[in-house]
Short mmCIF file of the C-alpha atoms (twelve columns), coordinates in Angstrom:
data_MODEL
# 
_entry.id   MODEL 
# 
loop_
_atom_site.group_PDB 
_atom_site.id 
_atom_site.type_symbol 
_atom_site.label_atom_id 
_atom_site.label_alt_id 
_atom_site.label_comp_id 
_atom_site.label_asym_id 
_atom_site.label_seq_id 
_atom_site.Cartn_x 
_atom_site.Cartn_y 
_atom_site.Cartn_z 
_atom_site.pdbx_PDB_model_num 
ATOM 1   C CA . UNK A 1   6.060   50.774  37.109  1 
ATOM 2   C CA . UNK A 2   6.913   50.718  33.447  1 
ATOM 3   C CA . UNK A 3   9.556   48.107  34.102  1 
ATOM 4   C CA . UNK A 4   7.056   45.833  35.843  1 
ATOM 5   C CA . UNK A 5   4.565   46.277  33.033  1 
ATOM 6   C CA . UNK A 6   7.212   45.393  30.477  1 
ATOM 7   C CA . UNK A 7   8.160   42.247  32.400  1 
ATOM 8   C CA . UNK A 8   4.500   41.192  32.623  1 
ATOM 9   C CA . UNK A 9   4.096   41.789  28.905  1 
ATOM 10  C CA . UNK A 10  7.110   39.601  28.094  1 
ATOM 11  C CA . UNK A 11  5.798   36.855  30.398  1 
ATOM 12  C CA . UNK A 12  2.384   36.949  28.718  1 
ATOM 13  C CA . UNK A 13  3.981   36.717  25.295  1 
ATOM 14  C CA . UNK A 14  6.098   33.750  26.348  1 
ATOM 15  C CA . UNK A 15  3.077   32.003  27.848  1 
ATOM 16  C CA . UNK A 16  1.076   32.581  24.678  1 
ATOM 17  C CA . UNK A 17  3.821   30.935  22.638  1 
ATOM 18  C CA . UNK A 18  3.796   27.948  24.960  1 
ATOM 19  C CA . UNK A 19  0.071   27.426  24.475  1 
ATOM 20  C CA . UNK A 20  0.284   27.587  20.675  1 
ATOM 21  C CA . UNK A 21  -0.482  24.315  18.939  1 
ATOM 22  C CA . UNK A 22  2.993   23.547  17.595  1 
ATOM 23  C CA . UNK A 23  3.906   20.315  15.831  1 
ATOM 24  C CA . UNK A 24  7.310   21.021  14.326  1 
ATOM 25  C CA . UNK A 25  9.371   19.722  17.222  1 
ATOM 26  C CA . UNK A 26  11.937  17.080  16.318  1 
ATOM 27  C CA . UNK A 27  14.156  14.880  18.430  1 
ATOM 28  C CA . UNK A 28  17.741  13.795  17.991  1 
ATOM 29  C CA . UNK A 29  18.581  10.458  16.432  1 
ATOM 30  C CA . UNK A 30  21.974  8.847   16.794  1 
ATOM 31  C CA . UNK A 31  23.581  5.801   15.213  1 
ATOM 32  C CA . UNK A 32  23.303  4.057   18.549  1 
ATOM 33  C CA . UNK A 33  19.709  5.153   19.083  1 
ATOM 34  C CA . UNK A 34  17.801  5.342   15.801  1 
ATOM 35  C CA . UNK A 35  14.386  5.266   17.528  1 
ATOM 36  C CA . UNK A 36  12.600  3.066   14.983  1 
ATOM 37  C CA . UNK A 37  10.511  -0.120  15.060  1 
ATOM 38  C CA . UNK A 38  12.405  -3.184  16.279  1 
ATOM 39  C CA . UNK A 39  11.365  -5.296  13.270  1 
ATOM 40  C CA . UNK A 40  13.182  -3.080  10.750  1 
ATOM 41  C CA . UNK A 41  16.344  -4.717  9.439   1 
ATOM 42  C CA . UNK A 42  19.047  -2.060  9.821   1 
ATOM 43  C CA . UNK A 43  21.883  -1.921  7.281   1 
ATOM 44  C CA . UNK A 44  24.031  0.987   6.138   1 
ATOM 45  C CA . UNK A 45  21.427  2.158   3.605   1 
ATOM 46  C CA . UNK A 46  18.602  2.045   6.135   1 
ATOM 47  C CA . UNK A 47  20.702  3.772   8.801   1 
ATOM 48  C CA . UNK A 48  21.475  6.629   6.420   1 
ATOM 49  C CA . UNK A 49  17.780  6.979   5.499   1 
ATOM 50  C CA . UNK A 50  16.759  7.001   9.170   1 
ATOM 51  C CA . UNK A 51  19.282  9.674   10.132  1 
ATOM 52  C CA . UNK A 52  17.951  11.905  7.321   1 
ATOM 53  C CA . UNK A 53  14.362  11.487  8.549   1 
ATOM 54  C CA . UNK A 54  13.034  13.817  11.288  1 
ATOM 55  C CA . UNK A 55  12.120  12.092  14.548  1 
ATOM 56  C CA . UNK A 56  8.774   13.434  15.723  1 
ATOM 57  C CA . UNK A 57  6.174   12.764  18.370  1 
ATOM 58  C CA . UNK A 58  3.865   10.285  16.620  1 
ATOM 59  C CA . UNK A 59  0.858   11.477  18.625  1 
ATOM 60  C CA . UNK A 60  0.743   14.938  16.993  1 
ATOM 61  C CA . UNK A 61  -0.296  13.717  13.470  1 
ATOM 62  C CA . UNK A 62  0.044   17.165  11.800  1 
ATOM 63  C CA . UNK A 63  3.601   18.299  11.007  1 
ATOM 64  C CA . UNK A 64  3.626   21.692  9.297   1 
ATOM 65  C CA . UNK A 65  7.351   22.225  8.673   1 
ATOM 66  C CA . UNK A 66  6.566   24.464  5.658   1 
ATOM 67  C CA . UNK A 67  4.327   26.698  7.796   1 
ATOM 68  C CA . UNK A 68  1.322   26.448  5.470   1 
ATOM 69  C CA . UNK A 69  -1.362  26.360  8.181   1 
ATOM 70  C CA . UNK A 70  -2.416  28.841  10.815  1 
ATOM 71  C CA . UNK A 71  -2.500  27.690  14.431  1 
ATOM 72  C CA . UNK A 72  -6.291  27.374  14.313  1 
ATOM 73  C CA . UNK A 73  -6.173  25.392  11.051  1 
ATOM 74  C CA . UNK A 74  -3.519  23.104  12.474  1 
ATOM 75  C CA . UNK A 75  -5.590  22.395  15.560  1 
ATOM 76  C CA . UNK A 76  -8.700  21.703  13.460  1 
ATOM 77  C CA . UNK A 77  -6.734  19.272  11.292  1 
ATOM 78  C CA . UNK A 78  -5.455  17.532  14.406  1 
ATOM 79  C CA . UNK A 79  -8.992  17.081  15.739  1 
ATOM 80  C CA . UNK A 80  -10.190 15.729  12.376  1 
ATOM 81  C CA . UNK A 81  -7.250  13.310  12.247  1 
ATOM 82  C CA . UNK A 82  -7.972  12.015  15.746  1 
ATOM 83  C CA . UNK A 83  -11.635 11.431  14.829  1 
ATOM 84  C CA . UNK A 84  -10.564 9.549   11.696  1 
ATOM 85  C CA . UNK A 85  -8.241  7.305   13.708  1 
ATOM 86  C CA . UNK A 86  -10.880 6.570   16.313  1 
ATOM 87  C CA . UNK A 87  -13.614 5.831   13.764  1 
ATOM 88  C CA . UNK A 88  -11.592 3.742   11.308  1 
ATOM 89  C CA . UNK A 89  -8.849  2.115   13.382  1 
ATOM 90  C CA . UNK A 90  -6.216  3.414   10.956  1 
ATOM 91  C CA . UNK A 91  -3.564  6.075   11.413  1 
ATOM 92  C CA . UNK A 92  -3.509  9.273   9.360   1 
ATOM 93  C CA . UNK A 93  -0.658  11.780  9.079   1 
ATOM 94  C CA . UNK A 94  -0.110  15.080  7.250   1 
ATOM 95  C CA . UNK A 95  3.360   16.537  6.629   1 
ATOM 96  C CA . UNK A 96  4.419   19.723  4.861   1 
ATOM 97  C CA . UNK A 97  8.046   20.488  4.000   1 
ATOM 98  C CA . UNK A 98  9.859   23.311  2.221   1 
ATOM 99  C CA . UNK A 99  13.080  21.329  1.745   1 
ATOM 100 C CA . UNK A 100 13.327  17.701  0.671   1 
ATOM 101 C CA . UNK A 101 16.653  16.027  1.487   1 
ATOM 102 C CA . UNK A 102 15.620  12.726  -0.114  1 
ATOM 103 C CA . UNK A 103 15.391  11.393  -3.652  1 
ATOM 104 C CA . UNK A 104 11.651  12.009  -4.116  1 
ATOM 105 C CA . UNK A 105 8.399   12.948  -2.412  1 
ATOM 106 C CA . UNK A 106 7.450   9.264   -2.352  1 
ATOM 107 C CA . UNK A 107 10.659  8.321   -0.539  1 
ATOM 108 C CA . UNK A 108 10.235  11.118  2.001   1 
ATOM 109 C CA . UNK A 109 6.625   10.151  2.748   1 
ATOM 110 C CA . UNK A 110 7.478   6.445   3.074   1 
ATOM 111 C CA . UNK A 111 10.458  7.088   5.345   1 
ATOM 112 C CA . UNK A 112 8.646   9.620   7.514   1 
ATOM 113 C CA . UNK A 113 5.905   7.071   8.158   1 
ATOM 114 C CA . UNK A 114 8.175   4.030   8.558   1 
ATOM 115 C CA . UNK A 115 10.852  5.614   10.738  1 
ATOM 116 C CA . UNK A 116 8.464   7.175   13.218  1 
ATOM 117 C CA . UNK A 117 6.073   5.132   15.309  1 
ATOM 118 C CA . UNK A 118 3.023   5.531   13.076  1 
ATOM 119 C CA . UNK A 119 0.425   2.897   12.267  1 
ATOM 120 C CA . UNK A 120 -2.225  0.792   13.974  1 
ATOM 121 C CA . UNK A 121 -1.618  -2.876  14.784  1 
ATOM 122 C CA . UNK A 122 1.192   -5.217  13.802  1 
ATOM 123 C CA . UNK A 123 1.048   -4.159  10.135  1 
ATOM 124 C CA . UNK A 124 1.082   -0.428  10.989  1 
ATOM 125 C CA . UNK A 125 -2.178  0.326   9.160   1 
ATOM 126 C CA . UNK A 126 -2.571  3.930   8.035   1 
ATOM 127 C CA . UNK A 127 -1.830  6.587   5.430   1 
ATOM 128 C CA . UNK A 128 0.177   9.776   5.117   1 
ATOM 129 C CA . UNK A 129 -0.024  12.802  2.839   1 
ATOM 130 C CA . UNK A 130 3.112   14.811  2.127   1 
ATOM 131 C CA . UNK A 131 2.954   18.317  0.661   1 
ATOM 132 C CA . UNK A 132 6.438   18.886  -0.746  1 
ATOM 133 C CA . UNK A 133 6.849   22.612  -1.482  1 
ATOM 134 C CA . UNK A 134 10.460  22.059  -2.552  1 
ATOM 135 C CA . UNK A 135 9.510   19.887  -5.544  1 
ATOM 136 C CA . UNK A 136 5.883   21.059  -5.808  1 
ATOM 137 C CA . UNK A 137 4.668   17.487  -5.305  1 
ATOM 138 C CA . UNK A 138 1.949   15.896  -3.238  1 
ATOM 139 C CA . UNK A 139 2.263   12.226  -2.327  1 
ATOM 140 C CA . UNK A 140 -0.110  9.867   -0.509  1 
ATOM 141 C CA . UNK A 141 1.448   6.706   0.917   1 
ATOM 142 C CA . UNK A 142 -0.600  3.822   2.352   1 
ATOM 143 C CA . UNK A 143 0.575   1.056   4.680   1 
ATOM 144 C CA . UNK A 144 -0.884  -2.238  5.931   1 
ATOM 145 C CA . UNK A 145 -4.645  -2.567  5.588   1 
ATOM 146 C CA . UNK A 146 -4.815  0.958   4.163   1 
ATOM 147 C CA . UNK A 147 -3.310  -0.520  0.978   1 
ATOM 148 C CA . UNK A 148 -6.469  -2.626  0.642   1 
ATOM 149 C CA . UNK A 149 -8.810  0.232   1.530   1 
ATOM 150 C CA . UNK A 150 -7.317  2.780   -0.867  1 
ATOM 151 C CA . UNK A 151 -6.804  1.177   -4.264  1 
ATOM 152 C CA . UNK A 152 -5.362  3.121   -7.205  1 
ATOM 153 C CA . UNK A 153 -8.763  4.468   -8.245  1 
ATOM 154 C CA . UNK A 154 -9.530  5.880   -4.801  1 
ATOM 155 C CA . UNK A 155 -6.053  7.382   -4.502  1 
ATOM 156 C CA . UNK A 156 -6.534  9.111   -7.866  1 
ATOM 157 C CA . UNK A 157 -9.903  10.492  -6.800  1 
ATOM 158 C CA . UNK A 158 -8.459  11.907  -3.581  1 
ATOM 159 C CA . UNK A 159 -5.538  13.416  -5.511  1 
ATOM 160 C CA . UNK A 160 -7.951  15.048  -7.982  1 
ATOM 161 C CA . UNK A 161 -9.501  17.024  -5.132  1 
ATOM 162 C CA . UNK A 162 -6.259  17.736  -3.270  1 
ATOM 163 C CA . UNK A 163 -4.311  18.794  -6.356  1 
ATOM 164 C CA . UNK A 164 -6.918  21.388  -7.324  1 
ATOM 165 C CA . UNK A 165 -6.728  22.986  -3.870  1 
ATOM 166 C CA . UNK A 166 -2.920  23.008  -3.863  1 
ATOM 167 C CA . UNK A 167 -2.734  24.648  -7.286  1 
ATOM 168 C CA . UNK A 168 -4.921  27.426  -5.923  1 
ATOM 169 C CA . UNK A 169 -2.787  27.645  -2.736  1 
ATOM 170 C CA . UNK A 170 -5.634  26.486  -0.523  1 
ATOM 171 C CA . UNK A 171 -3.388  24.297  1.587   1 
ATOM 172 C CA . UNK A 172 -5.689  23.965  4.570   1 
ATOM 173 C CA . UNK A 173 -8.617  22.872  2.390   1 
ATOM 174 C CA . UNK A 174 -6.355  20.379  0.612   1 
ATOM 175 C CA . UNK A 175 -5.396  18.803  3.948   1 
ATOM 176 C CA . UNK A 176 -8.964  18.871  5.227   1 
ATOM 177 C CA . UNK A 177 -10.273 17.249  2.020   1 
ATOM 178 C CA . UNK A 178 -7.597  14.568  2.305   1 
ATOM 179 C CA . UNK A 179 -8.889  13.549  5.736   1 
ATOM 180 C CA . UNK A 180 -12.544 13.878  4.693   1 
ATOM 181 C CA . UNK A 181 -12.279 11.765  1.523   1 
ATOM 182 C CA . UNK A 182 -10.101 9.203   3.270   1 
ATOM 183 C CA . UNK A 183 -12.807 8.883   5.906   1 
ATOM 184 C CA . UNK A 184 -15.586 8.471   3.314   1 
ATOM 185 C CA . UNK A 185 -13.766 5.667   1.530   1 
ATOM 186 C CA . UNK A 186 -12.917 3.924   4.800   1 
ATOM 187 C CA . UNK A 187 -16.597 3.878   5.707   1 
ATOM 188 C CA . UNK A 188 -17.444 2.435   2.260   1 
ATOM 189 C CA . UNK A 189 -15.240 -0.567  3.007   1 
ATOM 190 C CA . UNK A 190 -12.701 -2.380  0.856   1 
ATOM 191 C CA . UNK A 191 -13.310 -1.800  -2.895  1 
ATOM 192 C CA . UNK A 192 -14.313 -4.712  -5.127  1 
ATOM 193 C CA . UNK A 193 -10.967 -4.670  -6.909  1 
ATOM 194 C CA . UNK A 194 -9.266  -5.763  -3.691  1 
ATOM 195 C CA . UNK A 195 -11.837 -8.366  -2.610  1 
ATOM 196 C CA . UNK A 196 -9.454  -11.203 -3.520  1 
ATOM 197 C CA . UNK A 197 -6.440  -9.577  -1.877  1 
ATOM 198 C CA . UNK A 198 -5.184  -9.423  1.700   1 
ATOM 199 C CA . UNK A 199 -2.372  -8.061  3.861   1 
ATOM 200 C CA . UNK A 200 -0.205  -10.835 5.261   1 
ATOM 201 C CA . UNK A 201 1.500   -10.881 8.664   1 
ATOM 202 C CA . UNK A 202 4.490   -9.015  7.226   1 
ATOM 203 C CA . UNK A 203 2.339   -6.225  5.800   1 
ATOM 204 C CA . UNK A 204 2.649   -7.409  2.206   1 
ATOM 205 C CA . UNK A 205 -0.178  -7.030  -0.308  1 
ATOM 206 C CA . UNK A 206 -0.858  -10.589 -1.524  1 
ATOM 207 C CA . UNK A 207 -3.616  -12.651 -3.126  1 
ATOM 208 C CA . UNK A 208 -5.900  -14.618 -0.821  1 
ATOM 209 C CA . UNK A 209 -4.894  -18.265 -0.635  1 
ATOM 210 C CA . UNK A 210 -1.292  -17.528 -1.568  1 
ATOM 211 C CA . UNK A 211 1.486   -19.172 0.373   1 
ATOM 212 C CA . UNK A 212 3.083   -17.355 3.281   1 
ATOM 213 C CA . UNK A 213 6.602   -18.067 4.508   1 
ATOM 214 C CA . UNK A 214 7.413   -16.676 7.919   1 
ATOM 215 C CA . UNK A 215 10.784  -18.393 8.331   1 
ATOM 216 C CA . UNK A 216 13.519  -20.283 6.474   1 
ATOM 217 C CA . UNK A 217 12.178  -23.580 7.829   1 
ATOM 218 C CA . UNK A 218 8.817   -22.876 6.154   1 
ATOM 219 C CA . UNK A 219 10.600  -22.515 2.814   1 
ATOM 220 C CA . UNK A 220 12.564  -25.762 3.360   1 
ATOM 221 C CA . UNK A 221 9.421   -27.742 4.217   1 
ATOM 222 C CA . UNK A 222 7.661   -26.354 1.142   1 
ATOM 223 C CA . UNK A 223 10.539  -27.263 -1.204  1 
ATOM 224 C CA . UNK A 224 10.761  -30.767 0.274   1 
ATOM 225 C CA . UNK A 225 7.028   -31.190 -0.132  1 
ATOM 226 C CA . UNK A 226 6.817   -30.144 -3.785  1 
ATOM 227 C CA . UNK A 227 10.012  -32.001 -4.770  1 
ATOM 228 C CA . UNK A 228 10.209  -35.328 -2.987  1 
ATOM 229 C CA . UNK A 229 6.594   -36.287 -2.360  1 
ATOM 230 C CA . UNK A 230 5.553   -36.206 -6.070  1 
ATOM 231 C CA . UNK A 231 8.744   -38.106 -6.951  1 
ATOM 232 C CA . UNK A 232 7.968   -40.874 -4.464  1 
ATOM 233 C CA . UNK A 233 4.364   -41.134 -5.711  1 
ATOM 234 C CA . UNK A 234 5.582   -41.367 -9.318  1 
ATOM 235 C CA . UNK A 235 8.028   -44.166 -8.484  1 
ATOM 236 C CA . UNK A 236 5.295   -46.142 -6.701  1 
ATOM 237 C CA . UNK A 237 2.939   -45.791 -9.675  1 
ATOM 238 C CA . UNK A 238 5.672   -46.959 -12.081 1 
ATOM 239 C CA . UNK A 239 6.383   -50.044 -9.954  1 
ATOM 240 C CA . UNK A 240 2.664   -50.919 -9.824  1 
ATOM 241 C CA . UNK A 241 2.381   -50.484 -13.595 1 
ATOM 242 C CA . UNK A 242 5.381   -52.703 -14.309 1 
ATOM 243 C CA . UNK A 243 4.187   -55.458 -11.959 1 
ATOM 244 C CA . UNK A 244 0.687   -55.518 -13.439 1 
ATOM 245 C CA . UNK A 245 1.822   -55.437 -17.063 1 
ATOM 246 C CA . UNK A 246 1.128   -58.550 -19.137 1 
ATOM 247 C CA . UNK A 247 2.667   -59.320 -22.530 1 
ATOM 248 C CA . UNK A 248 0.129   -59.574 -25.341 1 
ATOM 249 C CA . UNK A 249 0.812   -61.825 -28.373 1 
ATOM 250 C CA . UNK A 250 1.263   -59.753 -31.488 1 
ATOM 251 C CA . UNK A 251 -0.819  -60.532 -34.628 1 
ATOM 252 C CA . UNK A 252 0.771   -60.338 -38.059 1 
ATOM 253 C CA . UNK A 253 -2.407  -59.264 -39.938 1 
ATOM 254 C CA . UNK A 254 -5.094  -56.740 -39.047 1 
ATOM 255 C CA . UNK A 255 -8.008  -59.138 -39.576 1 
ATOM 256 C CA . UNK A 256 -8.116  -60.464 -35.975 1 
ATOM 257 C CA . UNK A 257 -8.615  -56.900 -34.750 1 
ATOM 258 C CA . UNK A 258 -11.597 -56.160 -37.001 1 
ATOM 259 C CA . UNK A 259 -15.218 -56.903 -36.185 1 
ATOM 260 C CA . UNK A 260 -17.300 -58.132 -39.118 1 
ATOM 261 C CA . UNK A 261 -19.806 -55.507 -40.305 1 
ATOM 262 C CA . UNK A 262 -18.430 -52.779 -38.048 1 
ATOM 263 C CA . UNK A 263 -17.181 -50.562 -40.914 1 
ATOM 264 C CA . UNK A 264 -19.635 -48.938 -43.352 1 
ATOM 265 C CA . UNK A 265 -18.121 -46.315 -45.677 1 
ATOM 266 C CA . UNK A 266 -20.545 -43.817 -47.283 1 
ATOM 267 C CA . UNK A 267 -20.015 -40.727 -49.429 1 
ATOM 268 C CA . UNK A 268 -20.842 -37.357 -47.791 1 
ATOM 269 C CA . UNK A 269 -20.645 -33.789 -49.128 1 
ATOM 270 C CA . UNK A 270 -20.633 -30.460 -47.197 1 
ATOM 271 C CA . UNK A 271 -22.055 -27.416 -48.968 1 
ATOM 272 C CA . UNK A 272 -20.963 -23.932 -47.782 1 
ATOM 273 C CA . UNK A 273 -23.861 -21.466 -47.751 1 
ATOM 274 C CA . UNK A 274 -22.892 -18.292 -45.737 1 
ATOM 275 C CA . UNK A 275 -21.171 -17.099 -42.579 1 
ATOM 276 C CA . UNK A 276 -22.260 -14.849 -39.699 1 
ATOM 277 C CA . UNK A 277 -20.029 -12.752 -37.386 1 
ATOM 278 C CA . UNK A 278 -21.346 -11.363 -34.106 1 
ATOM 279 C CA . UNK A 279 -19.437 -8.559  -32.399 1 
ATOM 280 C CA . UNK A 280 -19.925 -7.503  -28.774 1 
ATOM 281 C CA . UNK A 281 -18.467 -4.298  -27.324 1 
ATOM 282 C CA . UNK A 282 -16.632 -4.726  -24.026 1 
ATOM 283 C CA . UNK A 283 -17.120 -1.751  -21.735 1 
ATOM 284 C CA . UNK A 284 -14.940 -0.855  -18.759 1 
ATOM 285 C CA . UNK A 285 -16.407 -0.287  -15.301 1 
ATOM 286 C CA . UNK A 286 -15.604 2.816   -13.249 1 
ATOM 287 C CA . UNK A 287 -16.993 1.410   -10.011 1 
ATOM 288 C CA . UNK A 288 -13.653 1.797   -8.215  1 
ATOM 289 C CA . UNK A 289 -12.485 -1.502  -9.606  1 
ATOM 290 C CA . UNK A 290 -8.896  -2.578  -9.895  1 
ATOM 291 C CA . UNK A 291 -6.339  -3.264  -7.253  1 
ATOM 292 C CA . UNK A 292 -3.558  -1.350  -5.563  1 
ATOM 293 C CA . UNK A 293 -0.120  -0.682  -6.992  1 
ATOM 294 C CA . UNK A 294 2.569   -1.253  -4.379  1 
ATOM 295 C CA . UNK A 295 6.244   -0.561  -3.872  1 
ATOM 296 C CA . UNK A 296 8.780   -1.165  -1.127  1 
ATOM 297 C CA . UNK A 297 10.213  1.651   0.991   1 
ATOM 298 C CA . UNK A 298 13.832  1.822   2.106   1 
ATOM 299 C CA . UNK A 299 12.812  0.025   5.310   1 
ATOM 300 C CA . UNK A 300 11.502  -2.934  3.310   1 
ATOM 301 C CA . UNK A 301 7.896   -2.086  4.202   1 
ATOM 302 C CA . UNK A 302 5.263   -2.377  1.449   1 
ATOM 303 C CA . UNK A 303 3.348   0.771   0.523   1 
ATOM 304 C CA . UNK A 304 0.587   1.747   -1.858  1 
ATOM 305 C CA . UNK A 305 -0.355  5.258   -2.938  1 
ATOM 306 C CA . UNK A 306 0.359   7.820   -5.593  1 
ATOM 307 C CA . UNK A 307 1.241   11.440  -6.224  1 
ATOM 308 C CA . UNK A 308 0.862   14.532  -8.409  1 
ATOM 309 C CA . UNK A 309 2.621   17.778  -9.228  1 
ATOM 310 C CA . UNK A 310 0.966   21.108  -8.398  1 
# 
């Protein structure tokens, strides 16, 4: 009887572990099967970065490798992340690590996002927050249209809140605030500082109206256009000018060029009285102005964002 009870107890324990909300599972990458986006240009540097990046199930969104959250907290964060994605059509990811095998928190966050199948749409719109317990750093990385949505000012404001919670070891609240503030800003729309900017087809943060080259042929056509067309127009104008030019007989004296009574010289004096100087103070606006600082990850993908120590 005791033996049966013990077996039942073990089975119940095993079943309880299976139902736990776990999101630390990783999958094997190989040099022949990197499991990354097809549009990433793979070279030796990229391959090395990919192999050092955990392969995860992109649907889980919360990856607590440092074990900072309870199972209930992790599930609540997952639900909040899914609501954010559904409401804002952008991806959101949270990662915690206790060992960083890369150069920096920024590099780890960029690679984790780029080398897993995160992001909405062709420009992989979304953002990720990494809590790096190894280096005591927090980093937020934005991709695609999230670069427009979260300019430097908004990133700093989110980090202000998150950093305070991390310093006080309130890791769950830090993660929850990250999702909450990201959602608030997304609902406020693109900040004024990015109103003249856009994300091009390659995910780059560029000024509206700027030229886009999607292939080598586009570059060739552009160079031909700016080089040869103006040259041809200039030659035509020179030919027209030469053909229409008529020689004018030169005069030896200036008299033929003067009109009688057209010159009247008078004496004039200027008297200096005083001078006035007006000074106007230029004030800076804090209405979330300014654009987004960007950098390129090891994959070649453009990212915005920022980070802090805690």
